[in-house]
CSV table of C-alpha atoms in Angstrom, one decimal:
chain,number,residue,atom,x,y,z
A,943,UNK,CA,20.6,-8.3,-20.7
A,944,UNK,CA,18.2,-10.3,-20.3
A,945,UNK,CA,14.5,-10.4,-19.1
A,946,UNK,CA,12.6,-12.3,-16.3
A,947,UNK,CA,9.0,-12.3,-15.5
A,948,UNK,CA,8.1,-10.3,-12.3
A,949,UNK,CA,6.9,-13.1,-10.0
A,950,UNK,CA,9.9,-15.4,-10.9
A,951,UNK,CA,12.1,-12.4,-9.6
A,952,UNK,CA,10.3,-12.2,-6.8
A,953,UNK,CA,10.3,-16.0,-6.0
A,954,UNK,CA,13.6,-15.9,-6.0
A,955,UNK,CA,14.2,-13.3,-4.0
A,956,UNK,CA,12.2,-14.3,-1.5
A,957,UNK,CA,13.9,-17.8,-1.5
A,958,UNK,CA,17.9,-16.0,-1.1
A,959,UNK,CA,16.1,-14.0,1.8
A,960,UNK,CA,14.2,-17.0,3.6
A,961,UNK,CA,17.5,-19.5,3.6
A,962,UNK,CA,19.1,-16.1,5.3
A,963,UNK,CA,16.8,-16.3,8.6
A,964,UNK,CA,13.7,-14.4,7.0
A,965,UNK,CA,10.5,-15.6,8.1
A,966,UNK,CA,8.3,-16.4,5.3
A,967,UNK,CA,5.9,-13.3,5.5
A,968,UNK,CA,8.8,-10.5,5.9
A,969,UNK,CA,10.7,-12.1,3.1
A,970,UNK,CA,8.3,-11.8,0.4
A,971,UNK,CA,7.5,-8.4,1.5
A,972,UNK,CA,11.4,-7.5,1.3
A,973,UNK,CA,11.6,-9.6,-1.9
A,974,UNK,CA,8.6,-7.6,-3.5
A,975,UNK,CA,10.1,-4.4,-2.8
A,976,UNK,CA,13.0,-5.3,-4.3
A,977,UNK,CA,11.6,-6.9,-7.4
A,978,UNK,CA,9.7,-4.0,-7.3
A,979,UNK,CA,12.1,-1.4,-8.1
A,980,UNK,CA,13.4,-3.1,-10.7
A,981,UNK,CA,9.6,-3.6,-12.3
A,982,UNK,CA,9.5,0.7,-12.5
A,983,UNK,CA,13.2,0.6,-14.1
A,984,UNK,CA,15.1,1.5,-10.9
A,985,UNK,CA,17.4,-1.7,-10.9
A,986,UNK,CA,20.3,-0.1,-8.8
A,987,UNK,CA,18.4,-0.6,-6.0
A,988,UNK,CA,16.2,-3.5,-6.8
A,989,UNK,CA,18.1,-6.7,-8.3
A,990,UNK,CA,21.5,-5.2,-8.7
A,991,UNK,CA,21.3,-4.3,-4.4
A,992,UNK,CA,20.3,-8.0,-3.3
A,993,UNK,CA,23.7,-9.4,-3.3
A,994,UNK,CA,25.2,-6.5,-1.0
A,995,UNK,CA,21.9,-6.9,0.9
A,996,UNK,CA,22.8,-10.2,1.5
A,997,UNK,CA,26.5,-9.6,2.4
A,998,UNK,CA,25.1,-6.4,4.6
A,999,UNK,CA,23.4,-9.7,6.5
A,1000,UNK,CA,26.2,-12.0,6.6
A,1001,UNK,CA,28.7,-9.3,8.1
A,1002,UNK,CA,25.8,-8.6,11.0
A,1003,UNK,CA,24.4,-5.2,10.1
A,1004,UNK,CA,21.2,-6.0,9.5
A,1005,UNK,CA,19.4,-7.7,11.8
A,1006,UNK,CA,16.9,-9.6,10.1
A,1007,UNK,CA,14.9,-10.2,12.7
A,1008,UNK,CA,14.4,-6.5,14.1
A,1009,UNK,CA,11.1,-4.4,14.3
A,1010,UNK,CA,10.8,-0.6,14.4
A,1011,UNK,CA,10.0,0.2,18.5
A,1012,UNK,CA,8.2,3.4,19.5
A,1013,UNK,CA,10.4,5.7,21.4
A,1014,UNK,CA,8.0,8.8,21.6
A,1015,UNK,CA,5.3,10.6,20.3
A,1016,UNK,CA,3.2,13.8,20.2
A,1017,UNK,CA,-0.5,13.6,18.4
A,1018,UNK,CA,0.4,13.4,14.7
A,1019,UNK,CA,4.2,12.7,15.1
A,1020,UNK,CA,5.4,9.5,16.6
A,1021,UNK,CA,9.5,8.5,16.8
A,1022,UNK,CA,11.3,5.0,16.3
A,1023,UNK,CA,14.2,3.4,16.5
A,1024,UNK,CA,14.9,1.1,13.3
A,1025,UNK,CA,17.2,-1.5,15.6
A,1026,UNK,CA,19.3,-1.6,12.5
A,1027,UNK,CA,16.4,-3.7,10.9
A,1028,UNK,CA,15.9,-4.2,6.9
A,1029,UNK,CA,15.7,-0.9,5.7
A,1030,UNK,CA,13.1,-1.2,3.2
A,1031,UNK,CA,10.8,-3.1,5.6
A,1032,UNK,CA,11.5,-0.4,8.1
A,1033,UNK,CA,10.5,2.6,5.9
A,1034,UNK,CA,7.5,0.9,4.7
A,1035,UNK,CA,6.4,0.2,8.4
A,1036,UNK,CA,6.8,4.0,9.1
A,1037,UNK,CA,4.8,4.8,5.4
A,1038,UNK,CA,1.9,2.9,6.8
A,1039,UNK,CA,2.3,4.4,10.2
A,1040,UNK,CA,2.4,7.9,9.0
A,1041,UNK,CA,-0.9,6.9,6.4
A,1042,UNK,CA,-3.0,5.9,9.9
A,1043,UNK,CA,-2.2,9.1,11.7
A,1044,UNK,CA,-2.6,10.5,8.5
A,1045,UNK,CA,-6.3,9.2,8.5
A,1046,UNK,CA,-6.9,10.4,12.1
A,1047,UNK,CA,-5.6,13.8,12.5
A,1048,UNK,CA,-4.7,15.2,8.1
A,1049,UNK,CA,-1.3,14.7,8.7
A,1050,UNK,CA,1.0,11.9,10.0
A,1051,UNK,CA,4.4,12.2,10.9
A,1052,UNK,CA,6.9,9.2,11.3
A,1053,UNK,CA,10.7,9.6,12.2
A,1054,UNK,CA,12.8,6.8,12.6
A,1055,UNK,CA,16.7,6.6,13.7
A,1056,UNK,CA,18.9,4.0,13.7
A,1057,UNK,CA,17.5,2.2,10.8
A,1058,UNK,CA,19.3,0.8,7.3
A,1059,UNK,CA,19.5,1.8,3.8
A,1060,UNK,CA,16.1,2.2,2.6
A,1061,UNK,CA,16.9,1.2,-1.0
A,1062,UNK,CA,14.6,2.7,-3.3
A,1063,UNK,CA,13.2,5.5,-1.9
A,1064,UNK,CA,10.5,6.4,-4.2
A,1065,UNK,CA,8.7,2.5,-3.4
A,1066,UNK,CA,7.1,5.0,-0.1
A,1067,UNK,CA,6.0,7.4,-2.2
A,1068,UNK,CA,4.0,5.6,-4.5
A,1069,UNK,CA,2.8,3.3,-1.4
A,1070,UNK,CA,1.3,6.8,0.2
A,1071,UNK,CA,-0.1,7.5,-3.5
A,1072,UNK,CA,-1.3,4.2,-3.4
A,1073,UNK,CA,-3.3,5.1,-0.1
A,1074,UNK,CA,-4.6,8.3,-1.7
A,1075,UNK,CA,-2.2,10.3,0.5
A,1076,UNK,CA,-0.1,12.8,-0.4
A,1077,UNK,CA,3.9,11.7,0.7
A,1078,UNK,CA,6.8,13.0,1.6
A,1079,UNK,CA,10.0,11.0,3.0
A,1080,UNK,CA,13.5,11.7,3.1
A,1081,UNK,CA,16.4,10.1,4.4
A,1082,UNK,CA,19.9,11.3,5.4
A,1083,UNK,CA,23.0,9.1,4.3
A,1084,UNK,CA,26.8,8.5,4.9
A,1085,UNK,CA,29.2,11.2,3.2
A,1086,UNK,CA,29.1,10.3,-0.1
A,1087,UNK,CA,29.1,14.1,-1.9
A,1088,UNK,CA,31.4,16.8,-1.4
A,1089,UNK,CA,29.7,20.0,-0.6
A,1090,UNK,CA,29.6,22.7,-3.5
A,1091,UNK,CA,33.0,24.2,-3.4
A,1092,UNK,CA,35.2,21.6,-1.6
A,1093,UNK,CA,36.8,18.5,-2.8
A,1094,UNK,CA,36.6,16.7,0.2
A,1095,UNK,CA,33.4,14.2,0.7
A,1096,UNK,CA,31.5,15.7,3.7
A,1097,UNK,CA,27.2,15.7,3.1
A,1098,UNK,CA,25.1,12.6,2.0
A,1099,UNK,CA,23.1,12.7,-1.4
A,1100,UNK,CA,20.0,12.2,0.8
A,1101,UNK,CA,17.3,11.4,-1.2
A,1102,UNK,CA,14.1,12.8,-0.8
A,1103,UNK,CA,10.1,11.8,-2.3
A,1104,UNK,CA,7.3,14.1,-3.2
A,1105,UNK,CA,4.4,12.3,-4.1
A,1106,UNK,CA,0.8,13.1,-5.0
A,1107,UNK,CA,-2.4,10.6,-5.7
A,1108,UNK,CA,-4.5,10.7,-9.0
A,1109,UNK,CA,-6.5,7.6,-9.8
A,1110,UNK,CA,-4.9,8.1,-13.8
A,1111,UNK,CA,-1.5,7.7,-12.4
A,1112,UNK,CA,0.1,9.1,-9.8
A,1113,UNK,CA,2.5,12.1,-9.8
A,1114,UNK,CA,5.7,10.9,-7.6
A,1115,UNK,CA,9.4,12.5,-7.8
A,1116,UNK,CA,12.1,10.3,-6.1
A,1117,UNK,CA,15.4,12.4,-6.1
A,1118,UNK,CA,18.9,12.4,-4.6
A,1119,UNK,CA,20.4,15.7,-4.0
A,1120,UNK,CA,23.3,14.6,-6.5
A,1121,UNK,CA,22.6,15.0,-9.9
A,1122,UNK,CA,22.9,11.4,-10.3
A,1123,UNK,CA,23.2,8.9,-7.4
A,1124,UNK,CA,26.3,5.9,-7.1
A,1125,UNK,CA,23.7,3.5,-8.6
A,1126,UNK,CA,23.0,5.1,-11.4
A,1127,UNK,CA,26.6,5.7,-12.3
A,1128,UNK,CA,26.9,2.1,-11.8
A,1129,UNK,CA,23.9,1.2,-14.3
A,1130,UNK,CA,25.2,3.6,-16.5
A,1131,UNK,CA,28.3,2.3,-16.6
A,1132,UNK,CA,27.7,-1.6,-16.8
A,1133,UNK,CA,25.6,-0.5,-19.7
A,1134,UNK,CA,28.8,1.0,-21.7
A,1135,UNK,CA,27.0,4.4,-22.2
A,1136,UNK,CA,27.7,8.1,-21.1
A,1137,UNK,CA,25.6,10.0,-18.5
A,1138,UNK,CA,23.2,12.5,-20.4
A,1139,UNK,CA,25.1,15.3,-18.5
A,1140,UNK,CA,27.6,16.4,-16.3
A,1141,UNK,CA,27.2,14.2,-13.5
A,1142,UNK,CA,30.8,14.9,-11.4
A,1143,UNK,CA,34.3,15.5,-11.3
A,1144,UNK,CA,37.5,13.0,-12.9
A,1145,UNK,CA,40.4,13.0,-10.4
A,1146,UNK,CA,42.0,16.4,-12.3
A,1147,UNK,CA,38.7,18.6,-11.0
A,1148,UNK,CA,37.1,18.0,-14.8
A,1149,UNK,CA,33.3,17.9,-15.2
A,1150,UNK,CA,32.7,14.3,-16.9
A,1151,UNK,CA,30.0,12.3,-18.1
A,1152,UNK,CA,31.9,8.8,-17.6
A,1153,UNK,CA,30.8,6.6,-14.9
A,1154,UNK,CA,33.8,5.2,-14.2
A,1155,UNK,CA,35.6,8.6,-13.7
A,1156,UNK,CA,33.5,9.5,-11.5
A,1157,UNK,CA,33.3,6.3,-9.1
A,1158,UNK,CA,37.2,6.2,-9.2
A,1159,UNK,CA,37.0,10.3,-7.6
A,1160,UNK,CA,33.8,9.9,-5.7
A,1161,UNK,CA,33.5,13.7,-6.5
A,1162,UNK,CA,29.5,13.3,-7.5
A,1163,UNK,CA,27.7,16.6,-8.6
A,1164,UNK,CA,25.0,18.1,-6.3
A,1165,UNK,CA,22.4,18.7,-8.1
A,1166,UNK,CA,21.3,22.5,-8.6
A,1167,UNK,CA,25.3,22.9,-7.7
A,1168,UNK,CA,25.2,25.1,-4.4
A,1169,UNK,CA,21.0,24.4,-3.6
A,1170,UNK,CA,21.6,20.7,-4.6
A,1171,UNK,CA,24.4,21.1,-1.7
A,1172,UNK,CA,22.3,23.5,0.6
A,1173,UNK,CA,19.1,21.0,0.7
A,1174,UNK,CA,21.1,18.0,1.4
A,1175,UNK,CA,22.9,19.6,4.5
A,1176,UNK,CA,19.5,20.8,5.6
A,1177,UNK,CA,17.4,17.6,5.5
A,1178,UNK,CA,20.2,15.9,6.8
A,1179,UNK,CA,19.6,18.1,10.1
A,1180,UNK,CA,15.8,17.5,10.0
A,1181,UNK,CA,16.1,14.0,9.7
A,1182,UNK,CA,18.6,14.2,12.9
A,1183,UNK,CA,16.5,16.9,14.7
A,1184,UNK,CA,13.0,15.4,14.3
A,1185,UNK,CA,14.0,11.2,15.2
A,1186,UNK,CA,16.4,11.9,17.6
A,1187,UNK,CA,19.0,10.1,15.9
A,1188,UNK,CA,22.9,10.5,14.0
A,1189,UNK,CA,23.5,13.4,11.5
A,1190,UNK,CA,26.1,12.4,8.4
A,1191,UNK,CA,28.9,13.3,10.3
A,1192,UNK,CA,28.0,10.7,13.2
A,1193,UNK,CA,26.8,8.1,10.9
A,1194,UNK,CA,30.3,8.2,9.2
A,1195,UNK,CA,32.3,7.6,12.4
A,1196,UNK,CA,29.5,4.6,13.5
A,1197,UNK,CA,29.7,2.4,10.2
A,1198,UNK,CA,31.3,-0.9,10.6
A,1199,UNK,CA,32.8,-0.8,7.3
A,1200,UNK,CA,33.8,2.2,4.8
A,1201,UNK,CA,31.1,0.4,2.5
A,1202,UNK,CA,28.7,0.2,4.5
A,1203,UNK,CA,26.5,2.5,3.4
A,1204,UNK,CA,22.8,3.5,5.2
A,1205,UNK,CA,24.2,1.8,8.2
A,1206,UNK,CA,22.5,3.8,11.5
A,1207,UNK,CA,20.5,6.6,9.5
A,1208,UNK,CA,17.5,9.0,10.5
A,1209,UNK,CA,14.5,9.0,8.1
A,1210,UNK,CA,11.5,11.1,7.6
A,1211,UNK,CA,7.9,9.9,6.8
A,1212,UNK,CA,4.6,12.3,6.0
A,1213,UNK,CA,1.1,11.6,4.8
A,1214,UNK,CA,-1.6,14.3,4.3
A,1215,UNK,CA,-4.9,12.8,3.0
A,1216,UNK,CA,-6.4,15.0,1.1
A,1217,UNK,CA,-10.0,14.1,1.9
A,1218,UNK,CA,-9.6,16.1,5.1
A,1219,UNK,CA,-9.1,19.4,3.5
A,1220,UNK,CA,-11.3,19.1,0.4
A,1221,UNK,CA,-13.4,16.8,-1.5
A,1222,UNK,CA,-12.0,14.1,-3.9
A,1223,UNK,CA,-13.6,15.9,-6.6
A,1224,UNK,CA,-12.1,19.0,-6.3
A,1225,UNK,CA,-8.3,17.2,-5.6
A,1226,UNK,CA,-8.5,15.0,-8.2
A,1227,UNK,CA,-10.0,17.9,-10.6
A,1228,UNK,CA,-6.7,20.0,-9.5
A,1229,UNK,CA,-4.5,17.7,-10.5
A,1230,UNK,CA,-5.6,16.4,-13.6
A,1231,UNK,CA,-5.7,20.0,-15.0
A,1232,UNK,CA,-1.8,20.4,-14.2
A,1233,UNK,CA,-1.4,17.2,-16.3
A,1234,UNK,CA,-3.4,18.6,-19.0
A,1235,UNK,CA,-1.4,21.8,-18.8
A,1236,UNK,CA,2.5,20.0,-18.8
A,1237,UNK,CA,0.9,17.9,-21.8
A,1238,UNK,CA,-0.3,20.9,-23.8
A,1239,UNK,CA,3.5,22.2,-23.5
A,1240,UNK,CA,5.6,22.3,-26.9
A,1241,UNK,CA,8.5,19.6,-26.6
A,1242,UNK,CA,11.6,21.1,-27.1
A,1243,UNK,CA,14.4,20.5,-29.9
A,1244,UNK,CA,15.4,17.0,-29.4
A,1245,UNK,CA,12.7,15.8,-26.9
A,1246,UNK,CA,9.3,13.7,-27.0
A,1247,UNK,CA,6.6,14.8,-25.0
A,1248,UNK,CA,6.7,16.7,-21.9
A,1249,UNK,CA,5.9,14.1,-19.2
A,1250,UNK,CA,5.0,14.3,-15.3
A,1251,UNK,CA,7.5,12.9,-12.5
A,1252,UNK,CA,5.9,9.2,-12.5
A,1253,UNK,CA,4.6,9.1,-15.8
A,1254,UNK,CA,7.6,7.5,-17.6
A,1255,UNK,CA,7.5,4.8,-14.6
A,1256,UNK,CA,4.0,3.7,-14.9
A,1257,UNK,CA,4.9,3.4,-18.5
A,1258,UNK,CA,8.2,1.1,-18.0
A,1259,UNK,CA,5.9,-0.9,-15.0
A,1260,UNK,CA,3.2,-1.5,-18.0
A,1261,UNK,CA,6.2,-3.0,-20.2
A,1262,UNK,CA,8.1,-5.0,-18.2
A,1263,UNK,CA,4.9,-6.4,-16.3
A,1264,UNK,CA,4.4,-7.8,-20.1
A,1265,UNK,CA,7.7,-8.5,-21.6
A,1266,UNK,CA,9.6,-9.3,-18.3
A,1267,UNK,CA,12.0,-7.2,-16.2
A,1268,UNK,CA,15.7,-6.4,-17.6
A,1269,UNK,CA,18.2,-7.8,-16.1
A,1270,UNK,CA,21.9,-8.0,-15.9
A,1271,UNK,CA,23.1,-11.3,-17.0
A,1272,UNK,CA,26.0,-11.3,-14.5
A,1273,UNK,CA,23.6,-10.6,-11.2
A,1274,UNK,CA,20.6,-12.4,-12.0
A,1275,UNK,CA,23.3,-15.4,-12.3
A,1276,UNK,CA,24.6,-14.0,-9.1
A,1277,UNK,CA,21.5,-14.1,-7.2
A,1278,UNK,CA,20.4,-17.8,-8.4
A,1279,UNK,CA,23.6,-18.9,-7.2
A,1280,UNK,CA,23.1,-17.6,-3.5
């Protein structure tokens, strides 16, 4: 591993991107949020995801040129069709747009079909933090879980965001409904190490920690077990429901390729701002005093301090913004070659 400062990563990024057909603009907004990611420590889907980004591009499924296009609306809520553009620029189009209605009516609500993989989901959450909204987003994927009790792969891990502003840091979860998504098996396992628990099946049925097993069975573990299971099947029918647009089961038979993965998915965007319900005072006064309370909790055996969801990224954002941001010798080689 190795370590590159934050707007190198970016500059190159940006330059892959533009000798693809980017325009300048778009490609150092794609390039940011993928250097991004990696800055907060989610480097599955910031550096490691720019070469199949790039080969999602050569083989035609993302147009690079694309642009979400209203399809409908009704007051708060508005519909798109993603026209199979760059997911990430996508989702953070539909952020923004749910932030404005957000700012006109308390609550915005964006949902947008047809789009790509979104990459790091929590980037959308911390950009509603960011606009001192309250966020919520989730998308539905290909099949890439079997559901609790069956071996055969039939529900997407479906990632969802909750996120919440504070001006000392916000408070933002970003979760998949398996207990650990393909990326981070795939970190885990170019870094030689074990999952810190059970994370899914070997090919005999066995609960493992190993990456590698894992991958090889593709038998991940919802998390929660059956809720895990139960909450991705149900925002997977949201997401369909709300933008018009493919459930799993359809987005499995449209992909061009069996690795294609995010092709032609349905996503959900939500802002509240706060402001329009109560005072900033009184929010931010709510919030601090939860932090205050999960601080004041006794660590258990074997842990450090009791953190909130966020706090551990602002941390590794801090670090690598000084020392650089990690990188896999093998990619980062990868990407300067493409």
């Amino acid at each position: 591993m190795s370590r590159v400062p934050f707007d190198v990563m970016v500059q190159e990024v940006k330059r892959v991107l533009v000798k693809k057909g980017f325009d300048d603009d778009r490609a150092e907004e794609c390039a940011r949020l993928f250097a991004e990611a990696s800055l907060d420590g989610v480097y599955s889907h910031g550096l490691n995801r720019v070469p199949r980004f790039v080969d999602y591009i050569v083989e035609g499924w993302v147009d690079i040129h694309a642009q979400p296009t209203l399809v409908g609306g009704l007051g708060a809520v508005e519909q798109y069709d993603g026209n199979l553009g760059p997911g990430n620029l996508n989702a953070k189009f539909s952020m923004d747009r749910a932030v404005t209605l957000a700012r006109e009516n308390g609550i915005g609500v964006v949902a947008i079909r047809n789009t790509n993989h979104w990459m790091r989901g929590g980037s959308y959450g911390w950009q509603a933090a960011d606009a001192g909204c309250i966020g919520v987003c989730w998308t539905n994927t290909e099949s890439c879980m079997p559901p609790w009790g069956s071996k055969d792969r039939r529900i997407g891990n479906n990632p969802m965001v909750l996120a919440v502003p504070r001006k000392e840091g916000h408070l933002v979860l970003d979760m998949a409904m398996s207990q650990f998504s393909y990326g981070k098996l795939e970190v885990t396992r170019l870094k030689d190490e074990l999952l810190p628990v059970d994370g899914g099946f070997d090919n005999e049925g066995n609960l493992t920690r190993v990456p590698a097993e894992i991958e090889a069975s593709m038998r991940i573990l919802p998390a929660g077990y059956w809720k895990g299971s139960g909450l991705a099947i149900m925002l997977d029918m949201m997401a369909s429901l709300l933008s018009g647009g493919l459930s799993t089961s359809k987005v499995d038979k449209l992909k061009p390729a069996p690795h294609a993965s995010g092709y032609g998915t349905s996503q959900i965007f939500i802002a509240f701002d706060p402001g329009k319900f109560s005072d900033d005072y009184w929010s931010e006064g709510v919030v601090d005093e939860l932090v205050r309370y999960l601080h004041d909790a006794e660590p258990a055996e074997g842990h450090g301090n009791v953190s909130y969801p966020g706090e551990r990224t602002i941390q590794t954002r801090r670090d690598n913004l000084e020392k650089g941001v990690p990188v896999d010798d093998a990619i980062w080689k990868r990407v300067l070659e493409l």
